[in-house]
Coordinates of C-alpha atoms in Angstrom, one line a residue:
Chain A
M1188 CA -0.3 0.5 0.1
G1189 CA 3.1 2.3 0.9
F1190 CA 5.4 3.0 -0.9
P1191 CA 9.4 2.1 -0.1
S1192 CA 11.3 3.7 2.7
P1193 CA 12.8 6.4 1.8
P1194 CA 11.0 6.6 -1.5
T1195 CA 13.0 6.2 -4.7
V1196 CA 11.7 7.7 -8.2
E1197 CA 11.9 4.8 -9.9
S1198 CA 8.6 3.6 -7.2
I1199 CA 6.7 6.3 -8.1
V1200 CA 7.3 6.2 -12.3
A1201 CA 6.0 2.6 -10.7
A1202 CA 3.6 3.1 -10.4
Q1203 CA 1.6 5.2 -13.2
N1204 CA -1.2 3.8 -14.0
A1205 CA -1.8 2.4 -17.7
D1206 CA -3.9 6.1 -18.8
G1207 CA -0.5 7.9 -17.8
G1208 CA -1.9 9.3 -13.8
W1209 CA -1.4 8.5 -10.3
G1210 CA -3.2 7.7 -7.5
Y1211 CA -3.1 8.4 -4.0
V1212 CA -1.6 4.9 -3.5
A1213 CA -0.1 2.7 -5.6
G1214 CA -2.9 1.3 -7.9
G1215 CA -5.0 3.1 -7.3
R1216 CA -7.5 5.6 -9.7
S1217 CA -5.6 8.9 -11.7
W1218 CA -6.2 12.1 -9.8
T1219 CA -5.0 15.1 -10.8
E1220 CA -3.0 16.1 -7.6
P1221 CA -0.7 12.9 -7.8
T1222 CA -0.4 12.8 -11.0
V1223 CA 1.2 16.5 -10.5
Y1224 CA 3.7 15.8 -7.4
A1225 CA 4.9 13.0 -9.1
L1226 CA 5.8 14.8 -12.3
L1227 CA 7.4 17.6 -10.5
T1228 CA 8.9 15.3 -8.8
Q1229 CA 10.8 13.1 -11.9
S1230 CA 11.6 17.4 -12.8
A1231 CA 13.4 17.8 -9.7
C1232 CA 14.9 14.3 -9.2
G1233 CA 15.5 12.4 -12.7
R1234 CA 13.3 12.6 -15.6
D1235 CA 11.5 9.3 -16.9
A1236 CA 10.7 11.2 -20.7
P1237 CA 8.2 8.4 -21.7
S1238 CA 6.8 8.6 -18.5
I1239 CA 6.6 13.0 -18.1
A1240 CA 5.1 12.5 -21.4
R1241 CA 2.1 9.6 -20.7
G1242 CA 1.6 11.9 -17.4
T1243 CA 1.2 15.4 -18.9
R1244 CA -1.2 13.8 -21.7
W1245 CA -3.3 12.0 -19.0
L1246 CA -3.3 15.7 -17.2
L1247 CA -4.5 17.7 -20.3
S1248 CA -6.8 15.8 -21.2
L1249 CA -8.5 16.9 -18.1
Q1250 CA -8.5 20.9 -18.3
R1251 CA -12.5 22.6 -18.6
E1252 CA -13.9 24.7 -20.5
D1253 CA -13.4 27.2 -17.7
G1254 CA -9.6 26.3 -17.6
G1255 CA -9.6 25.2 -14.5
W1256 CA -8.6 21.3 -13.7
P1257 CA -11.3 18.9 -11.4
P1258 CA -9.4 16.4 -8.5
C1259 CA -10.0 13.8 -10.5
A1260 CA -12.3 12.8 -13.9
G1261 CA -15.8 12.5 -13.1
V1262 CA -15.6 15.8 -11.2
D1263 CA -17.5 18.4 -12.4
E1264 CA -15.8 21.3 -10.9
S1265 CA -12.8 23.2 -11.0
T1266 CA -10.6 22.9 -7.8
W1267 CA -7.4 24.4 -6.3
V1268 CA -5.6 21.5 -8.0
T1269 CA -5.9 24.2 -10.2
A1270 CA -2.6 25.6 -8.5
L1271 CA -1.0 22.7 -8.6
V1272 CA -1.4 21.6 -12.2
V1273 CA -0.1 25.6 -13.5
L1274 CA 3.4 24.6 -11.6
L1275 CA 3.5 22.0 -13.4
L1276 CA 2.8 23.1 -16.9
V1277 CA 5.0 26.1 -16.8
T1278 CA 7.9 23.9 -16.6
E1279 CA 6.9 21.5 -19.0
R1280 CA 6.2 24.6 -21.5
Q1281 CA 2.8 23.9 -22.0
E1282 CA 2.0 27.8 -22.5
A1283 CA -1.4 28.1 -24.1
A1284 CA -2.8 25.3 -21.3
A1285 CA -1.3 27.0 -18.5
S1286 CA -2.6 31.3 -19.2
R1287 CA -6.0 29.3 -19.6
A1288 CA -5.3 28.2 -16.4
V1289 CA -4.1 31.1 -14.2
R1290 CA -6.8 33.5 -15.8
W1291 CA -9.4 30.9 -13.8
L1292 CA -7.1 30.7 -11.3
Y1293 CA -7.3 34.9 -10.7
R1294 CA -10.7 34.6 -10.6
Q1295 CA -11.3 32.8 -7.5
N1296 CA -11.2 34.0 -3.8
G1297 CA -12.2 33.1 -0.6
R1298 CA -16.0 33.8 -0.4
E1299 CA -15.1 35.3 3.1
S1300 CA -13.3 38.1 1.8
S1301 CA -16.8 39.4 -0.7
F1302 CA -17.8 42.8 -0.1
L1303 CA -21.5 41.2 0.3
Y1304 CA -21.3 38.6 2.9
R1305 CA -18.6 41.1 5.1
L1306 CA -21.6 43.1 5.0
R1307 CA -24.2 40.4 5.9
M1308 CA -21.6 38.9 8.6
R1309 CA -21.5 42.4 9.6
L1310 CA -25.5 43.9 10.1
L1311 CA -25.6 39.9 12.1
G1312 CA -23.3 41.3 14.1
A1313 CA -21.2 38.3 13.7
E1314 CA -17.8 37.6 14.5
V1315 CA -16.2 39.1 11.2
V1316 CA -12.2 37.7 11.1
P1317 CA -10.1 40.9 9.5
V1318 CA -9.4 40.5 5.8
G1319 CA -5.8 40.6 5.0
G1320 CA -5.6 40.3 1.6
K1321 CA -7.7 37.5 -0.5
G1322 CA -6.4 33.4 -0.6
W1323 CA -7.8 31.0 -2.3
P1324 CA -9.9 28.6 -1.4
W1325 CA -10.3 24.1 -1.9
Y1326 CA -13.4 24.7 -3.9
P1327 CA -14.8 27.7 -5.4
E1328 CA -17.2 29.6 -3.7
T1329 CA -15.9 28.4 -0.4
A1330 CA -13.6 30.5 1.7
A1331 CA -9.8 30.8 1.7
W1332 CA -7.6 28.5 3.3
V1333 CA -3.7 28.1 3.9
S1334 CA -2.6 25.3 1.6
P1335 CA -4.5 26.1 -1.8
T1336 CA -3.3 29.8 -0.8
A1337 CA 0.2 28.8 -0.3
V1338 CA 0.4 27.0 -3.9
S1339 CA -1.9 29.5 -5.9
I1340 CA 1.1 31.6 -5.0
L1341 CA 3.8 29.5 -5.9
A1342 CA 1.7 28.9 -9.2
L1343 CA 1.0 32.5 -9.8
E1344 CA 4.6 33.2 -9.3
R1345 CA 6.6 31.0 -11.4
Y1346 CA 3.9 31.6 -14.3
N1347 CA 4.2 36.0 -13.3
R1348 CA 8.2 35.5 -13.6
R1349 CA 8.2 34.1 -17.0
R1350 CA 5.1 36.5 -18.0
P1351 CA 4.7 39.5 -15.5
S1352 CA 2.1 40.9 -15.2
P1353 CA 0.9 44.3 -12.7
E1354 CA -2.0 42.7 -12.1
L1355 CA -0.5 38.8 -11.0
T1356 CA 2.0 40.7 -8.4
K1357 CA -1.2 42.3 -6.7
R1358 CA -2.9 39.1 -6.8
I1359 CA 0.2 37.2 -5.4
E1360 CA 0.9 40.2 -3.0
S1361 CA -2.5 39.6 -1.7
G1362 CA -2.1 36.1 -1.0
R1363 CA 0.4 37.0 0.6
Q1364 CA -1.1 39.1 3.2
Y1365 CA -3.6 36.5 3.8
L1366 CA -1.4 34.4 4.9
L1367 CA 0.6 36.7 7.1
S1368 CA -2.7 37.3 8.3
R1369 CA -3.5 33.4 9.2
M1370 CA -0.6 33.2 11.1
C1371 CA -1.2 31.2 14.3
S1372 CA -0.3 32.7 17.7
D1373 CA 3.0 29.8 17.9
G1374 CA 4.3 31.6 14.7
G1375 CA 2.9 28.7 12.4
W1376 CA 0.1 28.1 10.4
N1377 CA -2.3 25.7 10.8
H1378 CA -5.2 25.2 8.1
G1379 CA -6.3 28.6 8.4
A1380 CA -8.4 29.2 11.3
S1381 CA -5.8 30.6 13.8
R1382 CA -8.5 31.7 16.2
A1383 CA -11.9 30.6 16.5
L1384 CA -14.6 32.2 18.7
G1385 CA -12.0 34.2 20.9
Y1386 CA -9.7 30.9 21.3
E1387 CA -6.3 30.7 19.6
A1388 CA -5.3 27.7 17.8
G1389 CA -2.4 25.9 17.5
S1390 CA 0.1 25.3 13.9
Y1391 CA 1.0 22.8 11.9
P1392 CA 4.1 21.2 10.4
E1393 CA 2.8 20.8 7.0
T1394 CA 0.7 23.6 7.1
T1395 CA 3.3 25.8 8.4
G1396 CA 6.6 24.9 6.1
M1397 CA 4.1 25.1 2.5
A1398 CA 2.8 29.3 4.0
L1399 CA 7.0 29.9 5.0
L1400 CA 7.9 28.2 1.3
A1401 CA 5.4 30.8 -0.4
L1402 CA 6.5 33.4 2.0
R1403 CA 9.0 33.5 0.0
G1404 CA 10.8 37.2 -0.3
V1405 CA 8.6 38.4 2.4
E1406 CA 11.3 40.6 4.7
A1407 CA 12.4 37.7 7.5
S1408 CA 12.3 40.3 10.8
R1409 CA 8.2 39.5 10.3
L1410 CA 9.1 35.9 9.7
N1411 CA 11.5 35.3 12.7
K1412 CA 8.6 33.7 15.0
S1413 CA 8.2 31.7 12.0
Y1414 CA 10.9 30.1 11.3
A1415 CA 10.7 29.0 14.9
A1416 CA 7.9 27.5 15.3
A1417 CA 9.4 25.6 12.0
E1418 CA 12.4 24.4 13.6
R1419 CA 11.1 23.5 16.5
H1420 CA 8.1 21.2 14.5
L1421 CA 11.2 19.5 12.6
R1422 CA 12.6 18.7 15.9
A1423 CA 9.3 16.2 16.6
C1424 CA 7.7 15.8 13.3
R1425 CA 6.8 12.1 12.0
T1426 CA 5.8 12.4 8.8
A1427 CA 6.8 13.0 5.5
Q1428 CA 4.7 15.5 4.3
G1429 CA 5.1 17.6 7.6
I1430 CA 9.2 17.2 7.5
G1431 CA 9.0 17.8 3.5
W1432 CA 7.0 20.9 3.4
L1433 CA 9.5 22.2 6.5
Q1434 CA 12.7 21.5 4.9
L1435 CA 11.1 22.8 1.2
G1436 CA 10.0 26.1 3.8
L1437 CA 12.6 26.8 5.4
Q1438 CA 15.2 26.1 2.3
A1439 CA 13.6 29.1 0.9
H1440 CA 14.8 30.9 3.5
S1441 CA 17.9 30.0 3.5
R1442 CA 17.6 27.7 6.5
K1443 CA 18.0 24.6 7.9
G1444 CA 16.0 22.6 10.0
V1445 CA 16.9 19.4 11.5
A1446 CA 14.7 16.5 11.5
A1447 CA 14.4 14.6 15.0
G1448 CA 14.2 10.9 12.9
T1449 CA 18.2 9.6 11.6
T1450 CA 15.2 7.3 9.4
S1451 CA 13.1 8.9 6.5
P1452 CA 9.5 8.2 7.6
V1453 CA 6.8 5.5 6.5
C1454 CA 5.1 7.8 3.3
H1455 CA 1.7 5.9 3.0
T1456 CA 0.8 8.0 0.3
L1457 CA 2.3 9.2 -3.8
V1458 CA 2.0 12.6 -2.4
D1459 CA 3.9 11.9 1.0
A1460 CA 6.3 9.6 -0.8
C1461 CA 7.0 13.0 -3.5
V1462 CA 7.3 15.5 -0.7
W1463 CA 9.5 14.1 0.6
L1464 CA 11.9 13.8 -2.3
L1465 CA 11.5 16.5 -3.4
A1466 CA 12.8 18.0 0.0
S1467 CA 15.4 15.7 -0.3
S1468 CA 16.5 17.2 -3.4
G1469 CA 17.6 20.4 -1.9
P1470 CA 17.9 23.3 -4.2
V1471 CA 16.7 21.7 -7.3
G1472 CA 13.7 20.5 -5.2
I1473 CA 12.8 23.5 -4.9
N1474 CA 13.1 25.2 -7.8
V1475 CA 9.8 22.9 -9.0
F1476 CA 8.6 25.6 -6.4
L1477 CA 10.4 28.8 -7.1
G1478 CA 12.3 28.2 -10.0
Chain B
M1069 CA -38.6 16.6 9.4
C1070 CA -39.9 17.8 12.0
A1071 CA -40.1 21.4 11.5
S1072 CA -40.8 23.1 15.0
L1073 CA -40.0 22.2 18.8
S1074 CA -43.6 21.2 19.1
C1075 CA -42.9 18.6 16.9
S1076 CA -46.2 15.9 17.8
H1077 CA -44.5 12.4 15.0
R1078 CA -44.7 9.1 17.7
P1079 CA -43.2 6.3 16.6
E1080 CA -46.2 3.9 16.7
P1081 CA -46.1 1.8 19.6
G1082 CA -44.0 -0.6 20.0
R1083 CA -41.5 0.3 17.3
E1084 CA -39.8 2.9 19.5
P1085 CA -36.3 3.2 18.8
H1086 CA -34.0 1.3 21.4
V1087 CA -30.6 3.0 23.1
T1088 CA -28.2 0.9 25.2
I1089 CA -26.6 2.7 27.4
M1090 CA -23.4 0.6 29.2
K1091 CA -21.5 1.5 31.8
A1092 CA -17.8 1.2 31.0
T1093 CA -15.3 2.0 33.1
G1094 CA -12.0 2.3 31.1
Y1095 CA -10.7 1.2 27.3
D1096 CA -9.6 -2.5 28.4
Q1097 CA -9.9 -5.4 27.6
D1098 CA -13.6 -6.2 28.7
L1099 CA -14.7 -3.5 25.8
F1100 CA -14.9 -6.7 23.9
A1101 CA -17.4 -8.4 25.3
K1102 CA -19.0 -5.5 25.9
V1103 CA -19.7 -4.5 22.9
R1104 CA -20.4 -8.0 21.7
R1105 CA -23.6 -7.8 23.8
I1106 CA -24.8 -4.4 22.4
L1107 CA -24.5 -5.9 19.2
A1108 CA -27.0 -9.4 20.4
E1109 CA -29.0 -6.9 22.0
H1110 CA -29.7 -5.2 19.0
R1111 CA -30.0 -8.0 17.3
V1112 CA -27.8 -6.6 14.5
Q1113 CA -27.9 -8.8 11.4
A1114 CA -24.2 -8.3 10.0
K1115 CA -23.9 -11.8 8.6
G1116 CA -23.0 -12.0 4.8
K1117 CA -22.4 -8.4 5.5
R1118 CA -20.2 -5.0 4.4
V1119 CA -19.5 -2.9 7.3
V1120 CA -17.3 -0.1 7.7
L1121 CA -16.9 1.4 11.0
K1122 CA -16.3 5.3 11.0
P1123 CA -14.5 6.7 14.0
N1124 CA -14.0 10.1 15.0
L1125 CA -10.3 10.5 13.8
V1126 CA -9.2 14.2 13.8
E1127 CA -6.1 15.5 15.6
F1128 CA -2.2 13.9 16.4
D1129 CA -3.0 13.7 19.9
A1130 CA -3.3 10.0 21.8
A1131 CA -3.6 12.3 25.3
A1132 CA -7.0 14.3 24.3
P1133 CA -10.1 13.2 24.0
I1134 CA -10.4 14.4 20.6
N1135 CA -10.6 11.0 18.5
T1136 CA -12.6 7.8 19.6
H1137 CA -10.0 5.0 21.4
P1138 CA -8.2 2.5 19.0
L1139 CA -9.6 -0.5 21.6
L1140 CA -13.3 0.1 21.3
V1141 CA -13.0 0.2 17.5
H1142 CA -11.0 -2.7 17.6
A1143 CA -13.9 -4.1 20.2
A1144 CA -15.8 -3.0 17.7
V1145 CA -14.4 -5.3 14.7
E1146 CA -14.1 -8.5 16.6
A1147 CA -17.6 -8.4 17.7
F1148 CA -18.7 -7.7 13.9
R1149 CA -16.3 -10.4 12.9
A1150 CA -17.7 -12.7 15.2
L1151 CA -21.6 -12.5 13.7
E1152 CA -19.6 -13.5 10.5
A1153 CA -20.0 -9.8 8.2
S1154 CA -18.2 -10.9 5.3
E1155 CA -15.8 -7.9 5.3
V1156 CA -15.2 -5.3 8.1
R1157 CA -13.5 -2.4 7.1
I1158 CA -12.3 0.8 9.2
A1159 CA -12.8 4.3 7.7
E1160 CA -12.6 7.9 8.0
G1161 CA -12.0 11.3 6.3
P1162 CA -10.3 14.3 9.1
G1163 CA -11.1 17.7 8.7
H1164 CA -8.0 18.9 9.5
R1165 CA -5.4 17.0 8.9
R1166 CA -4.1 15.3 5.9
G1167 CA -2.1 12.8 6.9
T1168 CA -5.2 10.3 8.0
L1169 CA -2.5 7.5 8.2
D1170 CA 0.0 9.5 10.3
L1171 CA -2.8 11.1 12.4
A1172 CA -4.4 7.2 12.7
D1173 CA -0.4 6.0 13.9
A1174 CA 0.2 8.4 16.4
A1175 CA -3.6 7.8 17.7
G1176 CA -2.5 4.5 18.4
Y1177 CA -4.6 2.5 15.9
F1178 CA -1.8 1.4 14.3
S1179 CA -0.5 -0.6 18.0
T1180 CA -4.0 -1.3 18.3
I1181 CA -5.5 -3.2 16.1
P1182 CA -3.8 -6.0 13.9
K1183 CA -3.3 -5.4 10.4
F1184 CA -5.0 -1.6 10.9
E1185 CA -3.9 -0.5 7.6
D1186 CA -5.0 -3.1 5.5
L1187 CA -8.1 -2.4 7.0
F1188 CA -8.2 1.0 6.7
I1189 CA -9.6 2.9 4.1
D1190 CA -8.8 7.2 3.6
L1191 CA -12.3 8.9 3.2
N1192 CA -10.2 11.9 2.2
L1193 CA -9.0 9.7 -0.5
D1194 CA -10.9 7.3 -1.7
E1195 CA -12.8 7.0 -5.1
V1196 CA -15.9 8.7 -5.3
S1197 CA -19.4 8.9 -6.9
K1198 CA -22.1 11.8 -7.7
V1199 CA -24.7 11.7 -5.2
R1200 CA -27.7 13.7 -5.6
L1201 CA -28.8 14.5 -1.9
Q1202 CA -32.5 13.3 -1.0
G1203 CA -33.2 15.5 2.1
R1204 CA -33.5 18.9 1.1
A1205 CA -32.2 20.7 3.8
S1206 CA -29.5 22.3 2.7
H1207 CA -29.5 23.9 -1.1
L1208 CA -27.0 21.2 -1.9
R1209 CA -28.3 19.3 -5.0
S1210 CA -25.7 17.0 -4.7
L1211 CA -22.1 15.2 -3.6
Y1212 CA -19.7 13.3 -4.4
L1213 CA -18.8 11.0 -1.8
P1214 CA -16.9 8.0 -1.5
N1215 CA -17.6 4.8 -3.0
T1216 CA -16.3 2.7 0.2
V1217 CA -18.8 3.9 2.6
L1218 CA -22.0 3.9 -0.2
G1219 CA -21.4 0.0 -1.4
C1220 CA -21.5 -1.4 2.3
D1221 CA -24.0 -2.7 3.8
L1222 CA -23.6 -1.5 7.2
V1223 CA -22.2 1.9 8.7
V1224 CA -20.7 2.0 12.3
S1225 CA -21.1 5.5 12.7
M1226 CA -18.3 5.5 16.0
P1227 CA -17.8 8.5 17.8
K1228 CA -16.5 10.2 20.4
L1229 CA -18.7 12.2 23.0
K1230 CA -18.2 15.5 22.5
T1231 CA -19.4 18.9 22.9
H1232 CA -19.4 21.3 19.3
H1233 CA -18.2 25.4 19.0
W1234 CA -20.4 25.4 16.3
V1235 CA -23.8 23.3 16.8
G1236 CA -23.5 22.2 20.4
V1237 CA -22.6 18.8 20.0
T1238 CA -20.8 16.1 17.6
L1239 CA -22.2 12.9 17.6
S1240 CA -23.4 10.0 15.6
M1241 CA -24.8 12.4 12.9
K1242 CA -22.1 15.0 12.9
N1243 CA -19.6 12.0 12.7
F1244 CA -20.7 11.7 8.4
F1245 CA -19.3 14.7 8.1
G1246 CA -16.0 12.4 8.0
T1247 CA -17.5 10.7 4.8
V1248 CA -17.0 13.7 2.6
P1249 CA -14.1 13.3 0.5
G1250 CA -11.3 16.2 1.3
A1251 CA -9.8 15.5 -2.3
V1252 CA -12.6 16.4 -3.8
Y1253 CA -13.5 19.4 -1.3
G1254 CA -10.7 19.9 0.7
W1255 CA -10.0 20.2 4.1
P1256 CA -11.4 21.4 5.7
K1257 CA -14.7 20.1 4.0
N1258 CA -16.0 23.8 3.6
I1259 CA -18.9 23.4 1.7
L1260 CA -20.7 21.9 4.2
H1261 CA -20.4 25.0 6.3
W1262 CA -21.4 27.8 3.9
A1263 CA -24.1 25.3 3.2
G1264 CA -25.3 25.2 6.8
I1265 CA -23.5 22.8 9.3
N1266 CA -27.1 21.6 11.0
E1267 CA -28.8 21.7 7.4
C1268 CA -25.9 19.3 6.5
I1269 CA -26.1 16.7 9.6
L1270 CA -29.2 16.1 7.8
E1271 CA -28.4 15.2 4.4
L1272 CA -26.2 13.0 5.8
H1273 CA -28.1 11.3 7.8
A1274 CA -30.6 10.8 5.3
L1275 CA -28.1 9.1 2.5
F1276 CA -26.9 6.7 5.1
P1277 CA -30.2 4.6 5.7
R1278 CA -28.8 1.3 6.5
T1279 CA -26.6 2.6 9.9
F1280 CA -26.1 2.2 13.6
A1281 CA -23.6 4.0 16.0
I1282 CA -21.8 2.7 19.1
V1283 CA -20.6 5.7 20.9
D1284 CA -17.5 6.0 23.2
G1285 CA -18.4 8.3 25.8
I1286 CA -16.0 6.6 28.1
E1287 CA -14.0 9.8 28.2
G1288 CA -15.5 12.6 26.4
M1289 CA -14.7 16.6 25.7
E1290 CA -16.5 19.2 27.5
G1291 CA -15.9 22.7 27.0
N1292 CA -14.3 24.2 23.9
G1293 CA -14.5 20.7 21.9
P1294 CA -14.2 18.8 19.4
I1295 CA -10.6 19.6 19.5
Q1296 CA -9.5 22.7 22.2
G1297 CA -12.1 20.9 25.1
T1298 CA -11.2 19.0 28.4
K1299 CA -11.5 15.4 29.0
K1300 CA -14.9 14.4 30.8
F1301 CA -14.9 11.3 32.0
A1302 CA -18.6 10.1 31.7
G1303 CA -17.9 6.1 32.0
V1304 CA -20.3 5.0 29.2
I1305 CA -21.1 3.4 25.6
V1306 CA -24.1 4.9 23.9
A1307 CA -25.2 2.2 21.1
G1308 CA -29.1 2.3 18.8
S1309 CA -29.2 1.6 15.3
D1310 CA -31.8 5.0 15.1
L1311 CA -29.5 8.0 15.7
P1312 CA -31.0 10.9 16.1
A1313 CA -32.1 8.5 19.6
V1314 CA -28.9 7.6 20.0
D1315 CA -27.3 11.0 20.4
A1316 CA -30.8 12.9 22.2
T1317 CA -29.8 10.0 24.1
C1318 CA -26.3 11.4 24.9
C1319 CA -27.2 14.5 25.1
R1320 CA -29.1 13.7 28.1
I1321 CA -26.0 12.2 29.8
M1322 CA -24.5 15.3 29.4
G1323 CA -27.3 17.9 30.9
L1324 CA -27.8 18.9 27.6
D1325 CA -31.5 19.1 25.9
P1326 CA -31.5 17.7 22.5
E1327 CA -34.6 19.6 21.4
K1328 CA -32.8 22.4 21.5
I1329 CA -29.8 20.6 18.9
T1330 CA -31.4 22.4 15.5
Y1331 CA -30.1 19.0 13.6
L1332 CA -31.4 16.7 16.4
R1333 CA -34.9 18.0 16.9
E1334 CA -34.8 18.3 12.9
A1335 CA -34.4 15.1 12.3
A1336 CA -36.8 13.4 15.2
D1337 CA -39.2 12.3 12.5
R1338 CA -40.8 10.5 15.2
G1339 CA -40.2 12.1 17.8
Q1340 CA -37.2 9.9 19.0
T1341 CA -35.7 13.3 20.4
Q1342 CA -38.5 13.2 23.4
E1343 CA -37.3 10.3 26.3
A1344 CA -40.4 8.9 26.5
Y1345 CA -40.7 8.0 23.3
V1346 CA -37.8 6.1 23.6
R1347 CA -36.7 2.1 24.6
Q1348 CA -33.6 2.2 27.1
I1349 CA -31.5 -0.5 27.5
G1350 CA -28.7 -1.4 30.4
E1351 CA -28.4 2.1 32.7
P1352 CA -31.4 4.5 32.6
I1353 CA -30.4 8.4 32.1
R1354 CA -30.0 9.0 35.6
A1355 CA -27.3 7.0 36.2
A1356 CA -25.4 7.5 33.6
A1357 CA -26.2 11.5 33.7
T1358 CA -23.1 13.8 34.5
R1359 CA -23.3 17.4 33.3
F1360 CA -20.8 18.5 30.7
A1361 CA -19.3 22.3 30.8
V1362 CA -20.3 24.1 27.9
L1363 CA -18.9 27.6 25.8
P1364 CA -21.0 30.4 27.4
Q1365 CA -23.3 30.9 24.1
F1366 CA -24.5 27.0 24.9
R1367 CA -25.4 27.6 28.6
F1368 CA -28.9 27.7 27.0
L1369 CA -29.0 24.0 26.2
Y1370 CA -28.5 23.0 29.6
L1371 CA -32.1 20.7 30.8
S1372 CA -33.6 22.6 33.5
G1373 CA -32.1 21.3 36.9
A1374 CA -29.2 19.7 35.1

């Protein structure tokens, strides 16, 4: 069910389905997210050209009319996975598909940031979390959260580096403001609810790493507490995605955290294995997000 | 569905829902016999059936009373195997954390349940099918749901007895939020919040007609549940096939009025939230009742005299 520990690129290639995609677990039906991670990992850690060509073909066949991607075939909605696909399309130089996807992504906002919603909440006397920029939702017409916002920032930034536009720059900055506004009191990030009903919530390893990765370029003095939180999480974390994202996040700020264990953690899913491999491949792994 | 507090529905005589309240002083080997006894008392037919046990897994914390205790789940696995179920699976899709198996490991499932990984399905990553909603309680017309729960013969909801900071309590009905796949809707499954938590609890309840509930009320959570609350020893397992009746009984044990919990009131189409209409098996409510602390905004939920 799982992947070898430590995972290898060969084990990722071997898990490719006949249709060209990858499942979350070996032998599972193809989904967009693990397929993108498998292809990004190959970009960073050693390419298998026929595998990449088949995987990219499968992905391109899934693009929807609106420019976005569904999480898998059979789901009739474009979701956050579109941001992940953009990261890959920039790498693979699929310009036309990428620009349609970017247009879709640019239009997505957390529903809680709309003027009408905020007005309604105020009139109802409900607690309204201050908007510190606009993030991205997992699923259209829902609130913004940390993980999809971090991935969307990385995707748009990568695209913007190739084809700069003031609108994208502004949107990326707004996303970063959203992330900074959702920082937990311990300096890290959880799924995006740092405070609910007046109670502080603690951060998670994986989302702390993702947020730090997306906040590369933000003034270090604003993130000192976050670096400490990430290093603290890294010393205690035992999960592949937690360790992987923390390392990627710290590396993006030229910091090297030390994980507690000497052995690599169990990779239960393909995404676990890919994030671990991307983090282990050092600057090359970082480049699939920031290059 | 009942539209108001003054629900006049009642079960047909002789068809009242049965709910077991069984005392359990701790998480020990006695649980195996207790769960078998519960299933026998309710004459649960599992022979040849595909059974999915749905615990509540939320956070990486084995010490806090957040997750359904693995020993109770193990006891349920063995009890359904003893009833000759053709397949017994454990399945869950946590709402905030993506590493479901890592979470299960931290919660003690790997060390407690033999071959746990072979039994377990991560509902967040399972294959899905589009399902038209039946209840019309929310504006949602359909949901993508995991094939594992859609294709089984019996879903056993195994929640923890906890307060909930949005809807008052989280029990066997709310536990079905974990069936909504994160790979489609994200972490959290925020579509359910925008469509209304109470409404979506009702929608999901209507989707799964073949259910049984075994509530882990040995150590529950009071205060700011379902994650940040504090441990509350209640020393009970509450079980039955009518989920609104089970949850209403749990509320009374917690000192809360189930008719003031919106989704329970609405779900009680046969008056199951009313104590007089539920056939209690085992301990009476008063013998198990222990007042749970609630957040200030939920003090109105207390039963008079609780």
